[in-house]
GROMACS .gro file of C-alpha atoms in nm:
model
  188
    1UNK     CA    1  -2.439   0.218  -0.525
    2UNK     CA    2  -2.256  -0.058  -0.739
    3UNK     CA    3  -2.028   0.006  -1.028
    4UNK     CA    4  -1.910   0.339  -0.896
    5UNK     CA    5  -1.564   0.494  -0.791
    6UNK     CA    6  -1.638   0.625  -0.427
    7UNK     CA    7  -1.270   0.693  -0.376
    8UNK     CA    8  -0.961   0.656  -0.496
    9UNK     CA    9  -0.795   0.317  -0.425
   10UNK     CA   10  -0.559   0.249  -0.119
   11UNK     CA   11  -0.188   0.090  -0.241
   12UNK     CA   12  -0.084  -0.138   0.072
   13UNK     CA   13   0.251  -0.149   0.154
   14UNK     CA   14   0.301  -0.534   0.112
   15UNK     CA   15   0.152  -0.816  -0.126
   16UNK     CA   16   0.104  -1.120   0.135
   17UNK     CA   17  -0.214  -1.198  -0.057
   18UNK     CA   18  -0.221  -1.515  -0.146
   19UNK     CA   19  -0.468  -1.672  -0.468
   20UNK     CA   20  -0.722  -1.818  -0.246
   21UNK     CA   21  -0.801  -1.516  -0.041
   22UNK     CA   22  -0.821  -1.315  -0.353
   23UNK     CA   23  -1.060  -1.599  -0.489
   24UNK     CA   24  -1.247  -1.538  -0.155
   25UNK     CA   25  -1.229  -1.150  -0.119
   26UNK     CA   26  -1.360  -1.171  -0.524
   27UNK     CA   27  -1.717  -1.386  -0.407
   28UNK     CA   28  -1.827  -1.143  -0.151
   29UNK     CA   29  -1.896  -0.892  -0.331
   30UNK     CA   30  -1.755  -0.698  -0.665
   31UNK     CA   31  -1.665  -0.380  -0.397
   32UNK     CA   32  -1.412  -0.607  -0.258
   33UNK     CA   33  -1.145  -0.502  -0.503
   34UNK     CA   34  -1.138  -0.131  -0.314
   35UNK     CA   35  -1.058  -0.345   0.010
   36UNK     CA   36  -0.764  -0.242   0.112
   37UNK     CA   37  -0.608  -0.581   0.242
   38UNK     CA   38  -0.688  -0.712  -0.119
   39UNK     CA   39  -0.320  -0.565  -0.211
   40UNK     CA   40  -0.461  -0.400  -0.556
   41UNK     CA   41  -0.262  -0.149  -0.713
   42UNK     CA   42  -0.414   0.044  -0.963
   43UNK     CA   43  -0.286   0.253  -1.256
   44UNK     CA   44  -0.306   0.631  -1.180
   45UNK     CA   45  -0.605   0.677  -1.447
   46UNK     CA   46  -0.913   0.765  -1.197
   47UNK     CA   47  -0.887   1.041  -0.996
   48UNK     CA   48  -0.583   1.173  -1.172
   49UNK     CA   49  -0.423   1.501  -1.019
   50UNK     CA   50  -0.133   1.523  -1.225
   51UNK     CA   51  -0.259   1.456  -1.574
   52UNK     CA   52   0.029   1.688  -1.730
   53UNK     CA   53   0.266   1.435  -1.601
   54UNK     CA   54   0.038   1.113  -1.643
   55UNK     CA   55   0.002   1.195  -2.019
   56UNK     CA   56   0.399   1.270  -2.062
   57UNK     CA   57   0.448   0.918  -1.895
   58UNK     CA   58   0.212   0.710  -2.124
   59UNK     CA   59   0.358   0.947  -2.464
   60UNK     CA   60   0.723   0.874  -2.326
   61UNK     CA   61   0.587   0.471  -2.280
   62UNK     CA   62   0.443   0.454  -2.677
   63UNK     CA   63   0.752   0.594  -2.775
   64UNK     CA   64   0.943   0.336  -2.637
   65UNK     CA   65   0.713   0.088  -2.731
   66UNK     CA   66   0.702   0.166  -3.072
   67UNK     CA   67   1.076   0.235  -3.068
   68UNK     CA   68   1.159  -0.164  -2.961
   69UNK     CA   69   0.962  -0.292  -3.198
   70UNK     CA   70   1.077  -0.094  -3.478
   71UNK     CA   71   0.745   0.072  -3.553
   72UNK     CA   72   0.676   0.495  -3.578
   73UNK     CA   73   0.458   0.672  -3.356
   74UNK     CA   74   0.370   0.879  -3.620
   75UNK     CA   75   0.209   1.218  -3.597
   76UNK     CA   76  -0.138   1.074  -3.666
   77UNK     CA   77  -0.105   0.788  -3.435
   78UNK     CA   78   0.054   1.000  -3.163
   79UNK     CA   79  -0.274   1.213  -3.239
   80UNK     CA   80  -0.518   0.933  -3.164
   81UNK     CA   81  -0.295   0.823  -2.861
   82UNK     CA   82  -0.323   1.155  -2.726
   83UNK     CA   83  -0.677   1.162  -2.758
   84UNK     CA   84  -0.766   0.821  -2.627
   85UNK     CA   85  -0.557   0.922  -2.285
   86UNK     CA   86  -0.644   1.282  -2.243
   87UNK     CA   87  -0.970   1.219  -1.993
   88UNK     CA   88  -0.912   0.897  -1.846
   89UNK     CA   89  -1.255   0.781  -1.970
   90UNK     CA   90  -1.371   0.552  -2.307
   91UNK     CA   91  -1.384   0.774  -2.615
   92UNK     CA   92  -1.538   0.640  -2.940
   93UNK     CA   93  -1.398   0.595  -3.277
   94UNK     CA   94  -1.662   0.862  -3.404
   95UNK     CA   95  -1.595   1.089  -3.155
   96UNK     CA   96  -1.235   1.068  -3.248
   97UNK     CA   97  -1.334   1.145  -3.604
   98UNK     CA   98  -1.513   1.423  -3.464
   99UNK     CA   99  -1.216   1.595  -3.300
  100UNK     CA  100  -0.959   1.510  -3.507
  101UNK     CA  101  -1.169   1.640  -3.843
  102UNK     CA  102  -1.132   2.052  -3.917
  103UNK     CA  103  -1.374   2.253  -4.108
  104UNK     CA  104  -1.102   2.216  -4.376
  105UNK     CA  105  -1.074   1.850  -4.352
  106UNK     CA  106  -1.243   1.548  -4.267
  107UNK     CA  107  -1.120   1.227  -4.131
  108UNK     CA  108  -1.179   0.940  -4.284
  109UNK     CA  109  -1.346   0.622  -4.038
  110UNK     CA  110  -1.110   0.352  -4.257
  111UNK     CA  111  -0.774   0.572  -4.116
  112UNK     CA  112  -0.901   0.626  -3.687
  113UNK     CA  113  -1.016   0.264  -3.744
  114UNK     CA  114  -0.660   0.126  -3.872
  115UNK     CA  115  -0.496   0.339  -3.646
  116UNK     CA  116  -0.676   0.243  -3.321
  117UNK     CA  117  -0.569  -0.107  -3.467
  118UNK     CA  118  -0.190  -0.013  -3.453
  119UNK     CA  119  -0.245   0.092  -3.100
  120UNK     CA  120  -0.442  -0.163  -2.976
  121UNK     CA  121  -0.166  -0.413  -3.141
  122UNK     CA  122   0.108  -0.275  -2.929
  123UNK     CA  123  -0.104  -0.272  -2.639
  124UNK     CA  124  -0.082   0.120  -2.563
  125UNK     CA  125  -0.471   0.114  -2.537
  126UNK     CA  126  -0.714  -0.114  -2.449
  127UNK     CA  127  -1.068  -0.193  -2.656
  128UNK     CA  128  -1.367  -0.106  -2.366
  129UNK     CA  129  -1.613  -0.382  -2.552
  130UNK     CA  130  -1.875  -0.270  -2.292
  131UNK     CA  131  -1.895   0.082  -2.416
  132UNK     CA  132  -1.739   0.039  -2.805
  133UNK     CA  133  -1.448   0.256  -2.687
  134UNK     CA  134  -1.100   0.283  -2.668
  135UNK     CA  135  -0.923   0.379  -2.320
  136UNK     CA  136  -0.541   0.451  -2.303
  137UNK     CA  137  -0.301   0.188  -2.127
  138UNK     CA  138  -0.158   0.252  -1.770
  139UNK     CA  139   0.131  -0.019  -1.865
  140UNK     CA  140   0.231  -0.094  -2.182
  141UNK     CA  141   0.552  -0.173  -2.095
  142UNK     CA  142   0.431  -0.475  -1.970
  143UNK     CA  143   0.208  -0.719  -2.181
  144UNK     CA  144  -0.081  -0.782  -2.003
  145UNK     CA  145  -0.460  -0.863  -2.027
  146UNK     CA  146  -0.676  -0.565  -1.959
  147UNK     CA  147  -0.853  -0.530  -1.613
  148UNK     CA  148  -1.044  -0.222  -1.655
  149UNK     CA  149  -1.295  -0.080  -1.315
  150UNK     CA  150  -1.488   0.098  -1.506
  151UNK     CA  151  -1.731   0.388  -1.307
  152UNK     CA  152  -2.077   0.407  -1.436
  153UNK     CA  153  -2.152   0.732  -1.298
  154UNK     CA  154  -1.866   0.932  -1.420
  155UNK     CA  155  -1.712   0.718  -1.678
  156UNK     CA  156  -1.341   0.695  -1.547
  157UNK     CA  157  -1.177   0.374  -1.631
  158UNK     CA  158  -0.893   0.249  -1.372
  159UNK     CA  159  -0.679  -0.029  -1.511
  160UNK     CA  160  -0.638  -0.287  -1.210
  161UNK     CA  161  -0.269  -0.433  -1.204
  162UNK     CA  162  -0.328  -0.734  -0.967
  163UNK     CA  163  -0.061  -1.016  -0.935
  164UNK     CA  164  -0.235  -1.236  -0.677
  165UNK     CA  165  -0.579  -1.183  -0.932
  166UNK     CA  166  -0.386  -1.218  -1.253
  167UNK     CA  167  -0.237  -1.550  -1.152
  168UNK     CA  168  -0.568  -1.694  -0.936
  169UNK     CA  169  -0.717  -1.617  -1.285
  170UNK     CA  170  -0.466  -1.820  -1.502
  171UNK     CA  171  -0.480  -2.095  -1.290
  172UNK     CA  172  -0.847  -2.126  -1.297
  173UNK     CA  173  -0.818  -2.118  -1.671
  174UNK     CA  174  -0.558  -2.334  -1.693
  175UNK     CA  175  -0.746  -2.594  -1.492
  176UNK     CA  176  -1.025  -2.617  -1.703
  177UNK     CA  177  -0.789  -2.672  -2.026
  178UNK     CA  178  -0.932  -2.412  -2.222
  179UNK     CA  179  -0.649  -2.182  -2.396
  180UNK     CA  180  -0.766  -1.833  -2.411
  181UNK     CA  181  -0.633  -1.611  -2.737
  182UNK     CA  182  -0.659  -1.301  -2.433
  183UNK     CA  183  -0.809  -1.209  -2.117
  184UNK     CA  184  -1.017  -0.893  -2.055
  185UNK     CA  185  -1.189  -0.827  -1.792
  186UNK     CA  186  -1.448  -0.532  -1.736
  187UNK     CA  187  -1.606  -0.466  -1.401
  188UNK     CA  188  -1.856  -0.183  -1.416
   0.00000   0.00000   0.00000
């Protein structure tokens, strides 16, 4: 079936792809991505056997995010943050609410909502616009658009880091002259 992880990605070895076979591999079909002479690394979000160590990575990564730009991870945002990466599948702002709200005290939609904004301006999580939902970033280290394979009968999100895509897909742009404010890119 389409739209659906069937196993985890192969990494080749080399990138020798160049933009046009990408272009081709892309038109025959949207299951050409899990080719495995398509060079496509992805981020370590589906199938994830180590998510101890995934979710120290990506808290170590907003650190130092936040830390070069001068900005606090504070205890609330590092509270979202955690939340958004702890099942490597969308979560909505109301379900945040949900879990970060005690008997004792409730949440308040204005403070997720600002500080999903925080996050999403560093780029340490990605909007899902597909599902209204918030996923955690593989690599915010790097500023990037987000490429997100997203599996419609589980729900895990993958973040595709792509070279060979990523500049086929500026190029295209380019050559039409239209000047995008950001990419994003959702394959379900």
């Amino acid at each position: 079936s389409r739209g659906h992880l069937e196993k985890p990605f192969e990494v080749p070895q080399s990138n020798n792809t160049t933009h046009t076979e990408v272009e081709q591999e892309l038109r025959v079909s949207d299951r050409a991505l899990s080719a495995p002479h398509i060079s496509a690394k992805l981020a370590h979000m589906s199938h994830c056997t180590h998510h101890d160590t995934c979710l120290t990575e990506m808290l170590q990564h907003a650190e130092a995010v936040c830390q070069t730009h001068g900005v606090k991870l504070t205890p609330l945002r590092r509270r979202v943050f955690e939340k958004v990466c702890a099942g490597h599948t969308a979560i909505k702002a109301y379900e945040l609410i949900a879990q970060l709200s005690t008997e004792d005290h409730q949440v308040k939609p204005p403070t997720v909502y600002r500080t999903l904004d925080f996050l999403l301006e560093y780029g340490l999580i990605h909007r899902v616009d597909s599902l209204n939902a918030f996923v955690g970033c593989s690599h915010p280290l790097e500023p990037h658009g987000a490429r997100l394979l997203i599996c419609t009968q589980c729900g895990a999100i993958s973040e595709l880091d792509q070279p060979a895509l990523e500049h086929a897909l500026r190029d295209a742009i380019q050559s039409t002259g239209f000047k995008p404010d950001r990419t994003h890119l959702e394959i379900h």
